[in-house]
Coordinates of C-alpha atoms and ligand atoms in Angstrom, one line a residue:
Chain A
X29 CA 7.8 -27.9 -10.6
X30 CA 10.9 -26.7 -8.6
X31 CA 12.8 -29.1 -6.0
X32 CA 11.8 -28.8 -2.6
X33 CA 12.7 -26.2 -0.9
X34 CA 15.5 -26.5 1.9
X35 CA 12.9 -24.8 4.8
X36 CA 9.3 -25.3 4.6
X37 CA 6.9 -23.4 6.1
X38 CA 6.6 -25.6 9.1
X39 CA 10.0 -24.6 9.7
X40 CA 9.3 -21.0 10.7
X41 CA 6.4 -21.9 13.2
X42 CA 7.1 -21.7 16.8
X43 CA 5.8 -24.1 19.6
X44 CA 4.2 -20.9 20.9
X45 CA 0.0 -21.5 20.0
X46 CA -1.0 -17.9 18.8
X47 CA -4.0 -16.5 21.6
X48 CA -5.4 -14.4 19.1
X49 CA -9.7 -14.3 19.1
X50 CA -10.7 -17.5 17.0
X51 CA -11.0 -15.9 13.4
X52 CA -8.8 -13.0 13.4
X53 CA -7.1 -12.0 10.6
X54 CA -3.7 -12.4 12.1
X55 CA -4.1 -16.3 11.9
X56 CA -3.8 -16.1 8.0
X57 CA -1.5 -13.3 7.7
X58 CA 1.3 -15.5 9.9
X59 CA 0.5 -18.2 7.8
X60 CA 1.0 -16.4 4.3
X61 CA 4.0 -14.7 6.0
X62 CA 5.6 -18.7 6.9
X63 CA 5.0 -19.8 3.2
X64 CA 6.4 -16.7 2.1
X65 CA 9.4 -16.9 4.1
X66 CA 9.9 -20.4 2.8
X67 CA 10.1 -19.8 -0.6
X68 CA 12.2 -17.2 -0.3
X69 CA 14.3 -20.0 1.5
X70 CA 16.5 -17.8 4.4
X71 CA 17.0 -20.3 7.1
X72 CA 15.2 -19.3 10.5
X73 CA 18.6 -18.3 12.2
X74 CA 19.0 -15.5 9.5
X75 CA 15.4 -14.2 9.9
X76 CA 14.7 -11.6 12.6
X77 CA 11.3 -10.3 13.6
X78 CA 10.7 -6.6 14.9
X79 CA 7.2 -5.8 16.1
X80 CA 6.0 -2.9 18.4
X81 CA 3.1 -3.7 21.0
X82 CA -0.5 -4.8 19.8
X83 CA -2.4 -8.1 19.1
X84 CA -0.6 -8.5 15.8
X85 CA 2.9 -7.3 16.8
X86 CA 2.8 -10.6 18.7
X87 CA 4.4 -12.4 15.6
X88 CA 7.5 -12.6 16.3
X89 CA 6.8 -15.4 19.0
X90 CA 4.6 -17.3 16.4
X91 CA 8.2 -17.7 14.4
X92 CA 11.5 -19.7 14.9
X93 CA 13.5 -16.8 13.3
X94 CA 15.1 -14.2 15.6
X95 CA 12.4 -11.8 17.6
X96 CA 12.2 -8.8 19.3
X97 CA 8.7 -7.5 20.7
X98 CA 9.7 -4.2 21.6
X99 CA 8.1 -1.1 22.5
X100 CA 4.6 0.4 21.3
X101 CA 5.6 2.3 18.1
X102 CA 9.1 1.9 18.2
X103 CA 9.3 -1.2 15.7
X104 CA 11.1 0.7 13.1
X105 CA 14.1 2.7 14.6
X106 CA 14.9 -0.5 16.2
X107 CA 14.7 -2.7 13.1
X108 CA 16.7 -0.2 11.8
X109 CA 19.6 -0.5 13.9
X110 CA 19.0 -4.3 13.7
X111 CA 19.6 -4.3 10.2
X112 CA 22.8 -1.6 10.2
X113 CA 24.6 -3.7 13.2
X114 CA 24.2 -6.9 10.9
X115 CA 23.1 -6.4 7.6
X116 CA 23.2 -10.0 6.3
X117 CA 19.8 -10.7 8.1
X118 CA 16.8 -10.2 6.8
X119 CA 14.0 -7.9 8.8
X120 CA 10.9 -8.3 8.7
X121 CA 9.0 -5.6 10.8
X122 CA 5.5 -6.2 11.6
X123 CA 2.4 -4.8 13.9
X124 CA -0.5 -3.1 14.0
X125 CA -2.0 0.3 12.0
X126 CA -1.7 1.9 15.9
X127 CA 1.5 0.8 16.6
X128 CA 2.5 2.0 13.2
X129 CA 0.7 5.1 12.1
X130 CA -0.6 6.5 16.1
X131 CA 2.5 6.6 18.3
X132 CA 5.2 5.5 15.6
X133 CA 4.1 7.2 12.9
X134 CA 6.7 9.7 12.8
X135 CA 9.6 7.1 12.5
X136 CA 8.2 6.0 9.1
X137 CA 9.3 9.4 7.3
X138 CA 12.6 8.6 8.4
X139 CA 12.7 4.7 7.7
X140 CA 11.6 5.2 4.1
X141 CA 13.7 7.7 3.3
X142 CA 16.8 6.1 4.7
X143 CA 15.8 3.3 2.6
X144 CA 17.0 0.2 5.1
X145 CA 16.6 -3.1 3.4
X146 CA 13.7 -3.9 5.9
X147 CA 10.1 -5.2 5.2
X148 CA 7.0 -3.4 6.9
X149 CA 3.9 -5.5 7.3
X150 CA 1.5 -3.6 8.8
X151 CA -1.7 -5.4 10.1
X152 CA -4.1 -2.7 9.9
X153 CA -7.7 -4.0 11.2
X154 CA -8.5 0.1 11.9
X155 CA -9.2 -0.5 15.7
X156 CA -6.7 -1.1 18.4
X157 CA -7.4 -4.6 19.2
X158 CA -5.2 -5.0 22.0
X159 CA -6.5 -2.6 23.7
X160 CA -10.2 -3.9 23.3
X161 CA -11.3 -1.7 20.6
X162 CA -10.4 1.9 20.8
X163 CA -10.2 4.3 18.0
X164 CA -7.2 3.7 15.4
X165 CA -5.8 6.3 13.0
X166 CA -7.4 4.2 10.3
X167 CA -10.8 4.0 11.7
X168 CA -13.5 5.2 9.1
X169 CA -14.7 8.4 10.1
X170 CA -17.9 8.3 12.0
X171 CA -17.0 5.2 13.4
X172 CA -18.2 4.4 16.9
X173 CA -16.0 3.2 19.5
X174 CA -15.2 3.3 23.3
X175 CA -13.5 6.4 22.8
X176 CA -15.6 7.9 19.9
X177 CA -19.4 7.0 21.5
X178 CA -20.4 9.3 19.0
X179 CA -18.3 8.5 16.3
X180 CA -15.2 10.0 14.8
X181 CA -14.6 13.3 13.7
X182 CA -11.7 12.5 12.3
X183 CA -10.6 11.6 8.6
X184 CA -8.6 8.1 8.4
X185 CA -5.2 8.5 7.5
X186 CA -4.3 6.5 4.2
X187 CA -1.0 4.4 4.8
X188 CA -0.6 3.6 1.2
X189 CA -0.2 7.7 0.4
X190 CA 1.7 8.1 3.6
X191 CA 4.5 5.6 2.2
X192 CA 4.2 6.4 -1.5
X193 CA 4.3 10.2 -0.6
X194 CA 7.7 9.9 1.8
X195 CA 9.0 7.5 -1.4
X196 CA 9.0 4.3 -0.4
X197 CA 10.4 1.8 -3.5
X198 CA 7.7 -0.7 -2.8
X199 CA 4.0 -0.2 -1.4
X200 CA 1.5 -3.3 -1.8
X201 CA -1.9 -3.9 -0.3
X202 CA -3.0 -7.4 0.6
X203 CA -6.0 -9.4 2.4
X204 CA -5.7 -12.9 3.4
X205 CA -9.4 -13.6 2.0
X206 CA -7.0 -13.7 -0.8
X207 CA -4.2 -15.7 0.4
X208 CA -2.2 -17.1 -2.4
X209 CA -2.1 -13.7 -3.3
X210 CA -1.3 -11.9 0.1
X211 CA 1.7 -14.5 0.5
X212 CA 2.7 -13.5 -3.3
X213 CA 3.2 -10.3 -2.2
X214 CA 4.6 -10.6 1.3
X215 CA 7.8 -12.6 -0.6
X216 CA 7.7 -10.0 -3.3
X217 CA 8.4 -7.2 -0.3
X218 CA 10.4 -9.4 1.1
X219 CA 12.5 -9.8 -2.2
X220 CA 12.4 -6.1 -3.0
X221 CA 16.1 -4.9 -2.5
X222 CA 15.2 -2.0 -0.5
X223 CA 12.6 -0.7 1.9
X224 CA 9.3 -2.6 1.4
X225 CA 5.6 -2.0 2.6
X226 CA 2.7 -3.9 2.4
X227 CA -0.7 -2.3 4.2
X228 CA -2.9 -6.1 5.1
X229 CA -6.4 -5.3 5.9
X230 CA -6.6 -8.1 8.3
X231 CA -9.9 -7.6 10.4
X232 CA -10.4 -8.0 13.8
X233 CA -13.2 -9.8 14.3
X234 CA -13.8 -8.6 18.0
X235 CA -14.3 -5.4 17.3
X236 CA -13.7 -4.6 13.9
X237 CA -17.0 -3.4 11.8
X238 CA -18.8 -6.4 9.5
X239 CA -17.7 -4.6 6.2
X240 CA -14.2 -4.6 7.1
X241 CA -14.4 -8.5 7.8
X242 CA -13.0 -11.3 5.7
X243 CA -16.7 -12.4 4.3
X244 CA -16.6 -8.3 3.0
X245 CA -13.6 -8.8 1.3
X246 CA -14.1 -11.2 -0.7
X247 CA -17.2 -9.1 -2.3
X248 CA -14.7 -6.3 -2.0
X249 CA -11.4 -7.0 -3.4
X250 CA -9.8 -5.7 -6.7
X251 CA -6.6 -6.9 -8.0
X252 CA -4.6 -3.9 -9.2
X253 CA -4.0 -6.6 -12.3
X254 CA -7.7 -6.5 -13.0
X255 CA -6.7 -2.8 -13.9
X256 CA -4.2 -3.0 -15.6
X257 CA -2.2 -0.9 -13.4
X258 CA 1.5 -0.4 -14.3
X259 CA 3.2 -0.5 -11.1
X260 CA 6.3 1.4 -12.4
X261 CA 4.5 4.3 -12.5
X262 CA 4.2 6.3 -9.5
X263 CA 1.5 8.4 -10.1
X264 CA -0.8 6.0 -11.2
X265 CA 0.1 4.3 -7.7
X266 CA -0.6 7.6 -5.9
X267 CA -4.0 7.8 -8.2
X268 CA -5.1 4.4 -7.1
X269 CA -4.2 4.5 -3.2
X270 CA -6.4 7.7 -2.7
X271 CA -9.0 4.8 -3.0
X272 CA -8.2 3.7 0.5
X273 CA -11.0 3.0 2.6
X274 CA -13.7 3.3 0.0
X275 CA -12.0 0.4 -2.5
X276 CA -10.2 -2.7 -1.4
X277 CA -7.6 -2.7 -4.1
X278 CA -4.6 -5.6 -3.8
X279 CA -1.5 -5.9 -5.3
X280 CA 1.4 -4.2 -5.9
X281 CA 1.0 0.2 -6.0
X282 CA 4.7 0.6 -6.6
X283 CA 7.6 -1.2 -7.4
X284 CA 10.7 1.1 -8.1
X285 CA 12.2 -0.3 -11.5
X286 CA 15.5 0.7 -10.3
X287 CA 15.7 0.4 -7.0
X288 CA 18.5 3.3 -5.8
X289 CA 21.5 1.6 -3.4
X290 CA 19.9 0.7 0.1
X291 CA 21.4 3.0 3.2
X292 CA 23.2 -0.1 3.8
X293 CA 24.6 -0.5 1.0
X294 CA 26.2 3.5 0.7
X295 CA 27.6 2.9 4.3
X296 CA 29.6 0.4 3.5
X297 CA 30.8 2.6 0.7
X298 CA 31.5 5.4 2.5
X299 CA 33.5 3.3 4.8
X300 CA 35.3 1.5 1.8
X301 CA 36.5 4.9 0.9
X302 CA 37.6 6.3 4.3
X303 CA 39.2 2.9 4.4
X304 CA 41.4 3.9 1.4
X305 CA 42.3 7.0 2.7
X306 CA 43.3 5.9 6.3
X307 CA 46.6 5.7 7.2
X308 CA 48.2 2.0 7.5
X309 CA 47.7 0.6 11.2
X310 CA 51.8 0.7 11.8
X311 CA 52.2 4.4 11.0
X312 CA 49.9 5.4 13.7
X313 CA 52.1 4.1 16.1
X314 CA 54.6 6.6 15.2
X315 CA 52.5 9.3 14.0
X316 CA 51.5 9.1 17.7
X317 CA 55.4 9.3 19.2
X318 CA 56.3 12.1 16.7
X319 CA 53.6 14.5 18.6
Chain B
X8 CA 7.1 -4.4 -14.3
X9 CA 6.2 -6.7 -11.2
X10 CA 8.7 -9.5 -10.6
X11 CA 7.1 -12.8 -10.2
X12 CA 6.9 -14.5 -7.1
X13 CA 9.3 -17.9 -6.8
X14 CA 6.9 -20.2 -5.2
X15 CA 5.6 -22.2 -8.0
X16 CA 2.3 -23.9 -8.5
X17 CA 0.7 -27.3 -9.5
X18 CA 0.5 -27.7 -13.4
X19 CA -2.5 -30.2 -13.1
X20 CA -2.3 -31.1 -17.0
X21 CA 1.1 -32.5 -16.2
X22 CA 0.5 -34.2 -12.6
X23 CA 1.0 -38.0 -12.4
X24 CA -0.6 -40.8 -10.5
X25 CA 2.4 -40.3 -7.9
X26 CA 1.9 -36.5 -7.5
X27 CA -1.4 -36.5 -7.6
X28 CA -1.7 -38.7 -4.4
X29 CA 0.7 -36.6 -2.7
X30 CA -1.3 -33.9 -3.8
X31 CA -4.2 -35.5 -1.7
X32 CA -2.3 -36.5 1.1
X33 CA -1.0 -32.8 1.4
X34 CA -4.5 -32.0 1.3
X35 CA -6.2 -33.7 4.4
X36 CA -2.7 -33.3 6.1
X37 CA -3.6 -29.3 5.7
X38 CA -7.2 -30.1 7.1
X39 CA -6.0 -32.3 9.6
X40 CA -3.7 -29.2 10.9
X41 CA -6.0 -26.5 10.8
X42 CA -8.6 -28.5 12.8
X43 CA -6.1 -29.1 15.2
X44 CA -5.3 -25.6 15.3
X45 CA -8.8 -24.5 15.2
X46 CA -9.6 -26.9 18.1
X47 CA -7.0 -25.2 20.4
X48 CA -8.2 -22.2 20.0
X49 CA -11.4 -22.9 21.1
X50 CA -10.3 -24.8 24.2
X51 CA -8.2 -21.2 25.0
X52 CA -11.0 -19.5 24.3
X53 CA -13.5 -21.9 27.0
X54 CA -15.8 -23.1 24.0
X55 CA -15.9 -26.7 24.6
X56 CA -18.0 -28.0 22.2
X57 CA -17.3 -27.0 18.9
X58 CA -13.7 -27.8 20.3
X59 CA -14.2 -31.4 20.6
X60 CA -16.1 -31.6 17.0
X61 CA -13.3 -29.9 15.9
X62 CA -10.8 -32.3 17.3
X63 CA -12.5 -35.4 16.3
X64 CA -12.4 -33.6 12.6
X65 CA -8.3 -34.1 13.6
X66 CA -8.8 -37.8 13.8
X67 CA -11.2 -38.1 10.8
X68 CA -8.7 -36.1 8.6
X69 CA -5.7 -37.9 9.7
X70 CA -7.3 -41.6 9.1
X71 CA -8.0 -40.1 5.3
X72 CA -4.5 -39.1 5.0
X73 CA -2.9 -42.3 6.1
X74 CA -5.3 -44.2 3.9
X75 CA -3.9 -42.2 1.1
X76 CA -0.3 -42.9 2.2
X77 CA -0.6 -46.7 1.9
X78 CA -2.3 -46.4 -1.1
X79 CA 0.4 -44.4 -2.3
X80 CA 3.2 -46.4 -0.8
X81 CA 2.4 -49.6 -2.2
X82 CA 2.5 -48.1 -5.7
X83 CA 5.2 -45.6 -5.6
X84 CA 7.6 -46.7 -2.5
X85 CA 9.6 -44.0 -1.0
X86 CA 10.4 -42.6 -4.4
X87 CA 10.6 -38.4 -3.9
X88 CA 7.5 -36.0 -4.0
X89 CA 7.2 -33.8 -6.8
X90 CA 4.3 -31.6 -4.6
X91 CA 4.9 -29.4 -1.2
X92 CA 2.6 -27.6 1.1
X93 CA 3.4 -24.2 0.3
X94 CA 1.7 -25.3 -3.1
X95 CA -1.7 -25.5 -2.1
X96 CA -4.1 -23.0 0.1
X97 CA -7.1 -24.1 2.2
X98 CA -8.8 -26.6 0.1
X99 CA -10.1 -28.9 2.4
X100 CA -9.2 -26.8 5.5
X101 CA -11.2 -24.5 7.3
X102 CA -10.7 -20.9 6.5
X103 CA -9.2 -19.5 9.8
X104 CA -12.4 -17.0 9.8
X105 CA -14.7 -19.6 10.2
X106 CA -13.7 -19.8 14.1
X107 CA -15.3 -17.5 16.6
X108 CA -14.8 -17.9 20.4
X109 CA -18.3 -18.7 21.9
X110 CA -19.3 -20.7 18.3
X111 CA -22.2 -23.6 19.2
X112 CA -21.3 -27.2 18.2
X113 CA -23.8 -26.4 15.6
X114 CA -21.7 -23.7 13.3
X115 CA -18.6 -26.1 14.2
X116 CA -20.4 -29.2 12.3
X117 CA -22.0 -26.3 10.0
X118 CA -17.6 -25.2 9.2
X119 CA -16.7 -28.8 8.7
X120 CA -19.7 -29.1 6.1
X121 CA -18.5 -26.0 4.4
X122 CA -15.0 -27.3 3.6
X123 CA -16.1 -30.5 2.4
X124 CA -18.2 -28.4 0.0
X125 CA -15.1 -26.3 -0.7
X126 CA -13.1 -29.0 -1.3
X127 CA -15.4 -30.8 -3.8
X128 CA -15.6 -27.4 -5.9
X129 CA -11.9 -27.9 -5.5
X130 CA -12.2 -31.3 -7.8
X131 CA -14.4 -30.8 -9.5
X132 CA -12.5 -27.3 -11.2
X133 CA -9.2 -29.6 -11.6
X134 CA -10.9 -32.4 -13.1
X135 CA -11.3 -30.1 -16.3
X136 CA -7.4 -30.0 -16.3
X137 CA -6.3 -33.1 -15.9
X138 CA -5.0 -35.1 -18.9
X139 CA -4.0 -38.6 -17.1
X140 CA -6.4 -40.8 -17.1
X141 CA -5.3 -42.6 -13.7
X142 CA -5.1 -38.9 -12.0
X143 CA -8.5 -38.8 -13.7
X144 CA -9.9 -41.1 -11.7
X145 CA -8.4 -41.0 -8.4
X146 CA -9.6 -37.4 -8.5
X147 CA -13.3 -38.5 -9.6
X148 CA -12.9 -40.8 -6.2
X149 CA -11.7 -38.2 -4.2
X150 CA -14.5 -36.1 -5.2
X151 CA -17.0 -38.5 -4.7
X152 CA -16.2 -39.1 -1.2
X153 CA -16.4 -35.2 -0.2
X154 CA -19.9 -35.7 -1.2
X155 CA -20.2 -38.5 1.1
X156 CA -18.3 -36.7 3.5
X157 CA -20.7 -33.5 3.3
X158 CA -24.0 -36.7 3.7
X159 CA -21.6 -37.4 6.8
X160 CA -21.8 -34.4 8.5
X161 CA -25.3 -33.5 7.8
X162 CA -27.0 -36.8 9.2
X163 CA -24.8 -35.4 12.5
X164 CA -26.6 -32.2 11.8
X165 CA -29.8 -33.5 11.5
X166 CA -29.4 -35.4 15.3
X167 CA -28.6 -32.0 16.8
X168 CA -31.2 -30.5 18.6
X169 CA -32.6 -27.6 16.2
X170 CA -30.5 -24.0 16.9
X171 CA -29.1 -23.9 20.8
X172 CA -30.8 -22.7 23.6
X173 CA -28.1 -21.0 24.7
X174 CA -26.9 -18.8 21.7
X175 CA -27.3 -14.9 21.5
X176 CA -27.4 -15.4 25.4
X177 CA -25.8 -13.6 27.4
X178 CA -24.1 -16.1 29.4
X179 CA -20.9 -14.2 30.7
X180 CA -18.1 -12.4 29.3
X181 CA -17.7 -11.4 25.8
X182 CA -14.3 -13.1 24.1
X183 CA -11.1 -12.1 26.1
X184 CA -9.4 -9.8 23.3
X185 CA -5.6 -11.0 23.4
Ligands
TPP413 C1 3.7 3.7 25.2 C2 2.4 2.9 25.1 N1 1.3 3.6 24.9 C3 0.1 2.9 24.9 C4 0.1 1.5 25.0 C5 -1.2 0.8 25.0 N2 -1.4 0.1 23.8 C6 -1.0 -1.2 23.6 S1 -1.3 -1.8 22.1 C7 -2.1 -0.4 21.7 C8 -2.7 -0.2 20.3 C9 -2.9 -1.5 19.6 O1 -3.4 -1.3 18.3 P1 -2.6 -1.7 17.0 O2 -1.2 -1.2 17.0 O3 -3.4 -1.2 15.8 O4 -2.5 -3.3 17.0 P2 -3.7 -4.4 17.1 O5 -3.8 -4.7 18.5 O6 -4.9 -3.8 16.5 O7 -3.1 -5.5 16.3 C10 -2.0 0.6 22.7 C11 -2.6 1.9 22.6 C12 1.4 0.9 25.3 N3 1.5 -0.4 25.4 N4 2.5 1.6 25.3
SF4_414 S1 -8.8 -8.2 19.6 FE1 -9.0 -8.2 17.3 S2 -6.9 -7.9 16.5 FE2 -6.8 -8.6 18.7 S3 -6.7 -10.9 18.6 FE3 -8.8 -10.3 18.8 S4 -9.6 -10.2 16.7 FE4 -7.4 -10.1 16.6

């Protein structure tokens, strides 16, 4: 056993009580995400949360860190520019599979490949819940909602392809009917030097389906250990995640084994170089009079 | 090539008297919290009943922990704890998916009988670990009492009135999605 840590979880939990439905999936997520945030042991004041608009994207309130629940689908760009305009903090990014994959799903091209040092939670309970229960771009095909009386036409989109495909150096999926191991891998995203994504299947038990609830899960769930998965190796990880939405595999898809500099990282690079090259601050004085 | 998490777990073959009661006091301090948490949820979400159960859970939990915490005080002082909450998950606490808005006073008690059965299962699995004979038996104690905790809740069971007239009703609105 280690020494205490300097912040326990405790630490990182607002006054704010969470109104989130009694048994949502949320409620354990938050919880993995406090423990996880304490044993990776950044004080609150260096911790800022980015969510979009949704039940889950509420988090940020639920935390002492730094918060900012912006605008439906517009978590990342600004969690990018969060990070960039101070890159000593550490970003988490959180919200729903609507805010993330509906309206903001063309910012996560761009956010993978610029490879920001941020981490991507995604509570994906494959409904909107906020807005009591529409149809989600995760929502099983056939599924019957307010907006699809008949049920969906339409194929679910797989997140963990989506983030594996664009490149992403670290794609997990985790429940918390596993929650030692969904808080695991929350502070393994979290420690991943690099952009990070873990996909939580965290039901919403308003209107989410019963075989997508917590009691399913625990029938459900696979550890990608259980196979013996290597999760160096990208194609495996894009062989495995095609599973979405028919298995409930957990764990780490892809780690990058050498993760490539962060965006961050080559900026300040860049502007070490340009540094070199510019001229010192007294000659511009008279590189200005001479014109 | 996964890098292993930092957070690091109870060795049980290795815990000592002074751990091991710190280990249990974590452990209805975690069930005290979650019923507390539980509770206000149900009073946000107008179910009254299982709210009050829940919260008298809160006071139940809490007199086990402070029992503990003399216990432990008189033997070990103030001396540091090895043990810390991020080391342990739910093992006397409610899963959080056991609440539903609208839940009878009935599924409340029929939650609280649940954990106690979790966390026997809990002492029962670590008794097989541990090597200390003292741990041994506080552990055999602690176990013991979830039994009589689970006897308990199911002579409050029993004075219930069988189900409640009022469930699968349709008394009003469904839960307010937040
Ligand atoms: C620009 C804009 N369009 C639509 C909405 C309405 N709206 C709010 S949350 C939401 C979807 C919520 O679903 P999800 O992001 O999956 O989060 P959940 O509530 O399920 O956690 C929508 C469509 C909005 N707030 N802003
Ligand atoms: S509506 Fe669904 S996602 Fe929203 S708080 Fe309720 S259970 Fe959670």
């Amino acid at each position: 056993m280690t020494a205490p840590a300097v912040f326990e979880a405790k630490h990182y939990k607002s006054e704010l009580k969470p109104i989130w439905c009694p048994g949502c999936g949320d409620f354990g997520v938050l919880q993995g995400l406090y423990r996880a945030l304490s044993a990776v042991g950044r004080p609150p004041h260096e911790v800022a949360f980015i969510s979009g608009i949704g039940c889950s994207s509420r988090i940020p309130g639920y935390t002492t860190a730094y918060g900012f629940n912006t605008v439906h689908g517009r978590s990342l760009p600004i969690a990018q520019g969060v990070k960039l305009a101070n890159p000593d903090l550490l970003v988490v990014v959180a919200g729903g599979d609507g805010d993330g994959f509906s309206i903001g799903g063309g910012h996560v091209a761009h956010a993978v490949r610029r490879n920001i040092d941020l981490t991507y939670l995604v509570m994906d309970n494959q409904v909107y819940g906020l807005t009591k229960g529409q149809l989600s771009p995760t929502s099983p095909k056939g599924l019957e909602t307010v907006t699809s009386p008949l049920g969906s036409l339409e194929d679910p989109i797989n997140p963990l392809l989506y983030m594996l495909a664009y490149g992403a150096g670290f794609v997990a999926q985790a429940t918390p009917a596993d929650m030692p191991g969904m808080t695991a891998l929350i502070e393994e995203a979290i420690r991943y030097p690099g952009f990070s994504f873990v996909n939580i299947q965290s039901p919403c038990v308003t209107f989410g389906e019963e075989d997508q609830q917590l009691k399913a899960h625990k029938t459900k769930m696979k550890t990608l250990a259980s196979l013996k998965h290597d999760s160096s190796n990208q194609l495996a990880a894009l062989d495995l995640a095609r599973a979405y939405g028919t298995e409930l595999y957990t764990g780490v898809f892809y780690r990058n084994p050498n993760p490539p500099p962060t965006y961050e990282a080559l900026v300040k690079l860049r502007q070490a170089e340009q540094s070199k090259k510019a001229r010192p601050h007294h000659q511009l004085l008279e590189a200005y009079l001479q014109k | 090539m996964t890098r292993q998490p930092q957070t690091p777990s109870i060795d049980f073959t290795a815990l000592t008297l002074k751990d091991a009661l710190d280990l249990a006091i974590l452990i209805e301090e975690e069930a005290r919290d979650r019923y507390e948490e539980l509770s206000a949820q149900l009073v946000l979400h107008r179910t009254p009943g299982a709210a009050a159960f829940f919260s008298k859970m809160v006071r139940i939990e809490e007199l086990h922990r402070k029992q503990l915490l003399e216990e432990r005080t008189k033997a070990f002082g103030d001396q540091p704890s090895a043990v810390r909450r991020e080391m342990i998950f739910d093992i006397e606490a409610p899963d959080y998916d056991e609440a539903r808005a609208e839940m009878t006073t009935r599924q409340a008690l029929e939650t609280a009988l649940r954990s106690e059965e979790k966390a026997h299962r809990f002492f029962v699995e670590v008794l097989s670990h541990v090597q200390n004979p003292e741990v041994k038996k506080l552990f055999e104690e602690l176990r013991d009492e979830e039994v009589e905790h689970q006897q308990l809740v199911k002579a409050e069971l029993a004075k219930l009135p069988p189900g409640d007239p009022l469930q699968g009703v349709d008394v009003g609105d469904g839960p307010a999605p937040q």
